[in-house]
Amino acid sequence: MAQRVAVVSGGTGGLGTAICTALADRGCKVFAADIAGDPARGDAFRAATAGRDIAAAALDVTDFDACAALVSGIEREHGGIDILVNAAGITRDTTLRKMDKAQWDAVLSVNLDGVFNLTRAAIDGMLARGFGRVVNISSVNGQTGQFGQANYSAAKAGMHGFTMALAREVARKGVTVNSISPGYCETAMVMAMPEEIRAGIVDKVPVGRLGRPDEIARAVAFLAADDAGFITGANLPVNGGLFMSF
Ligand code: CAA
């Protein structure tokens, strides 16, 4: 079987790097699409992914045309995109009363518009080839809402609405669309939180610790696998038990 081609947005970030690694280790050719410009982040990514079939591609997911150009370039050179993981995400945490429009817009445009921009570009090729796996990295905070995250919680809940709607539209064509809702993990995003707030949250996690990025990545690999074709429109929580529901 031909090698699967995967695109991971936010691919050089905390979760993204682990997701790229997991997909490459399962035989995929991986493109880590991420905003360019942070040399330290680039160095950490290269060190973590050395020796694997992973290429970095500069992409601002808020740029609709740039998403289309990236997708068509990969389709031209590599025959198509089989797996799309939307993992690009940012925070601008503050209570709503202090939140300005720029903080709202930044989070919604990266975390939610970015999912539309990249998925819109990739979906036609998946449908034409009769195979696709879209995995959207949402958050436990999209399920529960989080103090200081009206923007982030709205975007992350919105991602799952998008997941369910698109899953219905493409189900007959071999394309699945699912969300993963990670809990608090060992990433720069979580480590940037005030220490006492983070410690208070970890206290409430039944497993008693932060998650590891590779623990999210293995859930992505599970949903992206060829034999995961009957799972669609689902949300897979990977949160150490922080939020349980059915
Ligand atoms: N519940 C109730 N009250 C709270 C509270 C909470 N969880 N957190 C703070 N408060 C209180 C404060 O004590 C303060 O009270 P007073 O006014 O009486 O002093 C009041 O609410 C407002 O606090 P601030 O003025 O300090 O609010 P702020 O606008 O500066 O924002 C904050 C505070 C930065 C949002 C802080 O509460 C915070 O960091 N919260 C956690 C946010 C969070 O979980 N972010 C996750 C980032 S990682 C991620 O998102 C990854 C993922 O998907 C899991």
Short mmCIF file of C-alpha atoms and ligand atoms in Angstrom, two decimals:
data_model
loop_
_atom_site.label_atom_id
_atom_site.label_comp_id
_atom_site.label_asym_id
_atom_site.label_seq_id
_atom_site.Cartn_x
_atom_site.Cartn_y
_atom_site.Cartn_z
CA MET A 1 0.00 0.00 0.00
CA ALA A 2 1.24 3.51 -0.77
CA GLN A 3 2.68 5.48 2.11
CA ARG A 4 0.03 7.65 3.79
CA VAL A 5 0.64 11.40 3.66
CA ALA A 6 -0.21 13.40 6.80
CA VAL A 7 -0.38 17.13 7.46
CA VAL A 8 -0.28 18.32 11.07
CA SER A 9 -1.04 21.99 11.72
CA GLY A 10 0.73 23.36 14.76
CA GLY A 11 3.09 20.53 13.90
CA THR A 12 6.16 21.95 15.62
CA GLY A 13 4.32 22.69 18.88
CA GLY A 14 4.01 20.75 22.11
CA LEU A 15 1.35 18.29 21.00
CA GLY A 16 2.12 18.72 17.29
CA THR A 17 5.68 17.45 17.56
CA ALA A 18 4.53 14.28 19.33
CA ILE A 19 1.73 13.79 16.79
CA CYS A 20 4.15 14.12 13.85
CA THR A 21 6.49 11.63 15.50
CA ALA A 22 3.74 9.09 16.18
CA LEU A 23 2.43 9.26 12.61
CA ALA A 24 5.93 8.99 11.10
CA ASP A 25 6.70 6.01 13.36
CA ARG A 26 3.59 4.34 11.93
CA GLY A 27 4.88 4.76 8.39
CA CYS A 28 3.40 8.07 7.28
CA LYS A 29 5.12 10.82 5.36
CA VAL A 30 4.45 13.83 7.58
CA PHE A 31 4.31 17.56 6.94
CA ALA A 32 4.50 19.70 10.08
CA ALA A 33 2.73 22.90 9.04
CA ASP A 34 3.35 25.70 11.48
CA ILE A 35 3.92 29.40 11.80
CA ALA A 36 7.55 30.23 11.08
CA GLY A 37 9.72 32.44 13.19
CA ASP A 38 10.64 30.96 16.57
CA PRO A 39 14.16 29.54 16.19
CA ALA A 40 14.13 27.80 19.60
CA ARG A 41 10.92 26.02 18.73
CA GLY A 42 12.35 24.98 15.36
CA ASP A 43 15.50 23.61 17.02
CA ALA A 44 13.49 21.62 19.57
CA PHE A 45 11.31 20.23 16.80
CA ARG A 46 14.29 19.17 14.66
CA ALA A 47 15.98 17.52 17.64
CA ALA A 48 12.83 15.60 18.58
CA THR A 49 12.03 14.43 15.06
CA ALA A 50 15.51 13.79 13.62
CA GLY A 51 15.81 10.78 11.35
CA ARG A 52 12.10 10.55 10.64
CA ASP A 53 10.16 11.23 7.44
CA ILE A 54 8.89 14.62 8.65
CA ALA A 55 9.22 17.89 6.75
CA ALA A 56 8.46 21.30 8.20
CA ALA A 57 6.31 23.65 6.12
CA ALA A 58 5.74 27.30 7.04
CA LEU A 59 2.03 28.02 7.35
CA ASP A 60 -0.20 30.58 9.02
CA VAL A 61 -3.49 28.71 9.40
CA THR A 62 -5.42 32.00 9.56
CA ASP A 63 -4.46 32.62 5.91
CA PHE A 64 -7.07 30.86 3.75
CA ASP A 65 -5.07 31.20 0.53
CA ALA A 66 -1.86 29.97 2.15
CA CYS A 67 -3.70 26.85 3.38
CA ALA A 68 -4.99 26.19 -0.14
CA ALA A 69 -1.51 26.67 -1.59
CA LEU A 70 0.12 24.31 0.90
CA VAL A 71 -2.46 21.61 0.24
CA SER A 72 -2.28 21.87 -3.53
CA GLY A 73 1.54 21.81 -3.44
CA ILE A 74 1.57 18.60 -1.37
CA GLU A 75 -1.13 17.06 -3.55
CA ARG A 76 0.85 17.87 -6.69
CA GLU A 77 4.13 16.49 -5.38
CA HIS A 78 2.94 13.56 -3.28
CA GLY A 79 -0.37 12.53 -4.82
CA GLY A 80 -2.70 13.61 -2.03
CA ILE A 81 -3.24 14.17 1.68
CA ASP A 82 -4.66 11.17 3.53
CA ILE A 83 -4.53 12.44 7.10
CA LEU A 84 -5.12 15.99 8.37
CA VAL A 85 -4.57 16.78 12.02
CA ASN A 86 -5.70 20.25 13.07
CA ALA A 87 -3.53 20.88 16.11
CA ALA A 88 -2.72 24.60 15.75
CA GLY A 89 -3.95 26.43 18.82
CA ILE A 90 -3.18 29.43 20.99
CA THR A 91 -4.44 30.89 24.27
CA ARG A 92 -5.11 34.47 25.32
CA ASP A 93 -6.46 33.74 28.80
CA THR A 94 -8.29 36.43 30.70
CA THR A 95 -11.75 36.94 32.12
CA LEU A 96 -14.35 38.16 29.66
CA ARG A 97 -14.62 41.54 31.37
CA LYS A 98 -10.94 42.17 30.60
CA MET A 99 -10.87 40.44 27.21
CA ASP A 100 -10.38 42.79 24.29
CA LYS A 101 -11.46 42.13 20.74
CA ALA A 102 -7.91 41.33 19.63
CA GLN A 103 -7.69 38.53 22.22
CA TRP A 104 -11.03 37.11 21.08
CA ASP A 105 -10.16 37.39 17.38
CA ALA A 106 -6.68 35.88 17.75
CA VAL A 107 -7.97 32.72 19.44
CA LEU A 108 -11.00 32.27 17.21
CA SER A 109 -9.04 32.82 14.01
CA VAL A 110 -6.21 30.40 14.80
CA ASN A 111 -8.18 27.76 16.71
CA LEU A 112 -11.40 27.70 14.71
CA ASP A 113 -11.01 29.55 11.38
CA GLY A 114 -7.72 27.66 10.97
CA VAL A 115 -9.61 24.37 11.10
CA PHE A 116 -11.98 25.57 8.39
CA ASN A 117 -9.17 26.95 6.21
CA LEU A 118 -7.06 23.82 6.15
CA THR A 119 -9.89 21.28 6.11
CA ARG A 120 -11.69 23.15 3.33
CA ALA A 121 -8.54 22.91 1.25
CA ALA A 122 -7.90 19.21 1.96
CA ILE A 123 -11.41 17.75 1.86
CA ASP A 124 -11.97 17.69 -1.92
CA GLY A 125 -8.88 15.56 -2.53
CA MET A 126 -9.85 13.13 0.24
CA LEU A 127 -13.35 12.74 -1.21
CA ALA A 128 -12.02 12.29 -4.73
CA ARG A 129 -9.63 9.54 -3.59
CA GLY A 130 -12.22 7.92 -1.30
CA PHE A 131 -10.07 7.98 1.80
CA GLY A 132 -9.39 10.54 4.51
CA ARG A 133 -8.85 10.97 8.22
CA VAL A 134 -9.43 14.38 9.79
CA VAL A 135 -8.54 14.64 13.47
CA ASN A 136 -9.26 17.90 15.28
CA ILE A 137 -7.41 18.63 18.51
CA SER A 138 -10.05 20.22 20.73
CA SER A 139 -9.75 20.46 24.53
CA VAL A 140 -11.37 19.40 27.78
CA ASN A 141 -11.98 23.12 28.23
CA GLY A 142 -14.26 23.10 25.19
CA GLN A 143 -16.35 20.49 27.00
CA THR A 144 -16.49 22.10 30.43
CA GLY A 145 -15.69 25.78 29.84
CA GLN A 146 -12.76 27.17 31.78
CA PHE A 147 -12.50 30.30 33.90
CA GLY A 148 -10.55 32.88 31.89
CA GLN A 149 -11.05 31.08 28.57
CA ALA A 150 -14.30 32.30 27.01
CA ASN A 151 -12.45 32.65 23.70
CA TYR A 152 -10.59 29.33 23.87
CA SER A 153 -13.54 27.33 25.23
CA ALA A 154 -15.81 28.74 22.51
CA ALA A 155 -13.34 27.87 19.77
CA LYS A 156 -12.70 24.38 21.12
CA ALA A 157 -16.41 23.61 21.49
CA GLY A 158 -16.89 25.01 17.99
CA MET A 159 -14.30 22.61 16.64
CA HIS A 160 -16.38 19.69 17.80
CA GLY A 161 -19.53 21.09 16.18
CA PHE A 162 -17.52 21.34 12.97
CA THR A 163 -16.31 17.76 13.47
CA MET A 164 -19.82 16.34 13.80
CA ALA A 165 -21.26 18.31 10.88
CA LEU A 166 -18.45 17.43 8.49
CA ALA A 167 -18.43 13.80 9.63
CA ARG A 168 -22.01 13.48 8.36
CA GLU A 169 -21.20 15.13 5.04
CA VAL A 170 -18.27 12.87 4.13
CA ALA A 171 -19.08 9.57 5.84
CA ARG A 172 -20.15 7.79 2.65
CA LYS A 173 -16.87 8.60 0.91
CA GLY A 174 -14.36 6.87 3.18
CA VAL A 175 -13.51 10.02 5.11
CA THR A 176 -13.80 10.12 8.90
CA VAL A 177 -13.75 13.26 11.03
CA ASN A 178 -13.15 13.07 14.77
CA SER A 179 -12.06 15.22 17.69
CA ILE A 180 -9.70 14.54 20.54
CA SER A 181 -10.15 16.55 23.72
CA PRO A 182 -6.85 16.57 25.59
CA GLY A 183 -6.67 17.53 29.21
CA TYR A 184 -3.73 19.40 30.72
CA CYS A 185 -0.44 18.12 29.27
CA GLU A 186 3.26 18.85 29.59
CA THR A 187 3.41 21.53 26.90
CA ALA A 188 4.69 25.10 26.81
CA MET A 189 1.07 26.29 26.72
CA VAL A 190 0.23 24.62 30.01
CA MET A 191 3.60 25.40 31.60
CA ALA A 192 2.96 29.11 30.85
CA MET A 193 -0.01 29.12 33.26
CA PRO A 194 0.47 30.57 36.74
CA GLU A 195 2.05 27.77 38.75
CA GLU A 196 -0.48 27.75 41.59
CA ILE A 197 -3.42 27.59 39.18
CA ARG A 198 -1.83 24.69 37.31
CA ALA A 199 -1.11 22.87 40.57
CA GLY A 200 -4.73 23.33 41.63
CA ILE A 201 -5.91 21.76 38.38
CA VAL A 202 -3.49 18.82 38.60
CA ASP A 203 -4.88 18.15 42.10
CA LYS A 204 -8.28 17.55 40.48
CA VAL A 205 -6.99 15.11 37.84
CA PRO A 206 -7.85 11.58 38.97
CA VAL A 207 -4.67 10.20 37.36
CA GLY A 208 -2.80 12.76 39.46
CA ARG A 209 -0.46 14.26 36.89
CA LEU A 210 -0.23 16.18 33.63
CA GLY A 211 -0.57 14.17 30.44
CA ARG A 212 2.39 13.52 28.17
CA PRO A 213 2.16 14.71 24.53
CA ASP A 214 2.81 11.15 23.34
CA GLU A 215 -0.34 10.08 25.21
CA ILE A 216 -2.35 12.43 22.98
CA ALA A 217 -0.40 11.39 19.90
CA ARG A 218 -1.27 7.73 20.29
CA ALA A 219 -4.97 8.65 20.30
CA VAL A 220 -4.42 10.59 17.06
CA ALA A 221 -2.67 7.60 15.51
CA PHE A 222 -5.57 5.38 16.58
CA LEU A 223 -8.17 7.60 14.88
CA ALA A 224 -5.97 8.16 11.80
CA ALA A 225 -5.40 4.46 11.17
CA ASP A 226 -6.70 2.76 8.05
CA ASP A 227 -8.82 0.39 10.13
CA ALA A 228 -10.56 3.20 12.11
CA GLY A 229 -13.15 3.71 9.36
CA PHE A 230 -16.20 3.06 11.55
CA ILE A 231 -15.33 5.76 14.09
CA THR A 232 -16.59 9.13 12.93
CA GLY A 233 -18.09 12.24 14.50
CA ALA A 234 -16.68 11.08 17.82
CA ASN A 235 -14.86 12.97 20.53
CA LEU A 236 -12.13 11.06 22.32
CA PRO A 237 -11.28 12.59 25.71
CA VAL A 238 -7.68 12.03 26.84
CA ASN A 239 -7.64 13.94 30.09
CA GLY A 240 -6.55 11.70 32.97
CA GLY A 241 -10.18 11.57 34.15
CA LEU A 242 -10.45 15.35 34.70
CA PHE A 243 -13.84 15.36 32.97
CA MET A 244 -15.85 12.19 32.62
CA SER A 245 -19.02 11.96 30.54
CA PHE A 246 -20.79 9.55 28.23
N1 CAA B 1 -12.83 30.09 39.66
C1 CAA B 1 -13.36 31.13 40.36
N2 CAA B 1 -12.70 32.30 40.57
C2 CAA B 1 -11.47 32.42 40.09
C3 CAA B 1 -10.86 31.37 39.37
C4 CAA B 1 -11.59 30.18 39.19
N3 CAA B 1 -11.09 29.13 38.52
N4 CAA B 1 -9.63 31.78 38.99
C5 CAA B 1 -9.48 33.06 39.45
N5 CAA B 1 -10.58 33.42 40.12
C6 CAA B 1 -10.86 34.70 40.75
C7 CAA B 1 -9.58 35.41 41.15
O1 CAA B 1 -9.18 34.96 42.42
C8 CAA B 1 -10.02 36.87 41.13
O2 CAA B 1 -10.74 37.13 42.29
P1 CAA B 1 -10.71 38.59 42.95
O3 CAA B 1 -11.15 39.55 41.88
O4 CAA B 1 -11.65 38.47 44.09
O5 CAA B 1 -9.26 38.80 43.35
C9 CAA B 1 -11.03 36.92 39.98
O6 CAA B 1 -11.48 35.57 39.80
C10 CAA B 1 -10.48 37.45 38.67
O7 CAA B 1 -9.16 37.06 38.55
P2 CAA B 1 -8.16 37.96 37.74
O8 CAA B 1 -8.52 39.39 37.79
O9 CAA B 1 -6.80 37.52 38.15
O10 CAA B 1 -8.49 37.47 36.28
P3 CAA B 1 -7.62 37.62 35.01
O11 CAA B 1 -8.44 38.26 33.95
O12 CAA B 1 -6.28 38.21 35.29
O13 CAA B 1 -7.41 36.13 34.57
C11 CAA B 1 -6.55 33.96 34.62
C12 CAA B 1 -6.99 35.15 35.45
C13 CAA B 1 -5.23 34.30 33.92
C14 CAA B 1 -7.56 33.62 33.55
C15 CAA B 1 -6.40 32.81 35.56
O14 CAA B 1 -7.60 32.59 36.22
C16 CAA B 1 -6.00 31.54 34.86
O15 CAA B 1 -4.87 31.37 34.42
N6 CAA B 1 -6.95 30.59 34.78
C17 CAA B 1 -6.72 29.28 34.20
C18 CAA B 1 -6.91 29.33 32.74
C19 CAA B 1 -6.55 28.00 32.16
O16 CAA B 1 -6.87 26.94 32.67
N7 CAA B 1 -5.86 28.02 31.03
C20 CAA B 1 -5.46 26.82 30.41
C21 CAA B 1 -4.29 27.10 29.53
S1 CAA B 1 -3.64 25.60 28.85
C22 CAA B 1 -4.81 25.08 27.79
O17 CAA B 1 -5.75 25.75 27.48
C23 CAA B 1 -4.61 23.70 27.22
C24 CAA B 1 -5.83 22.90 27.31
O18 CAA B 1 -6.57 22.79 26.35
C25 CAA B 1 -6.12 22.18 28.56
#
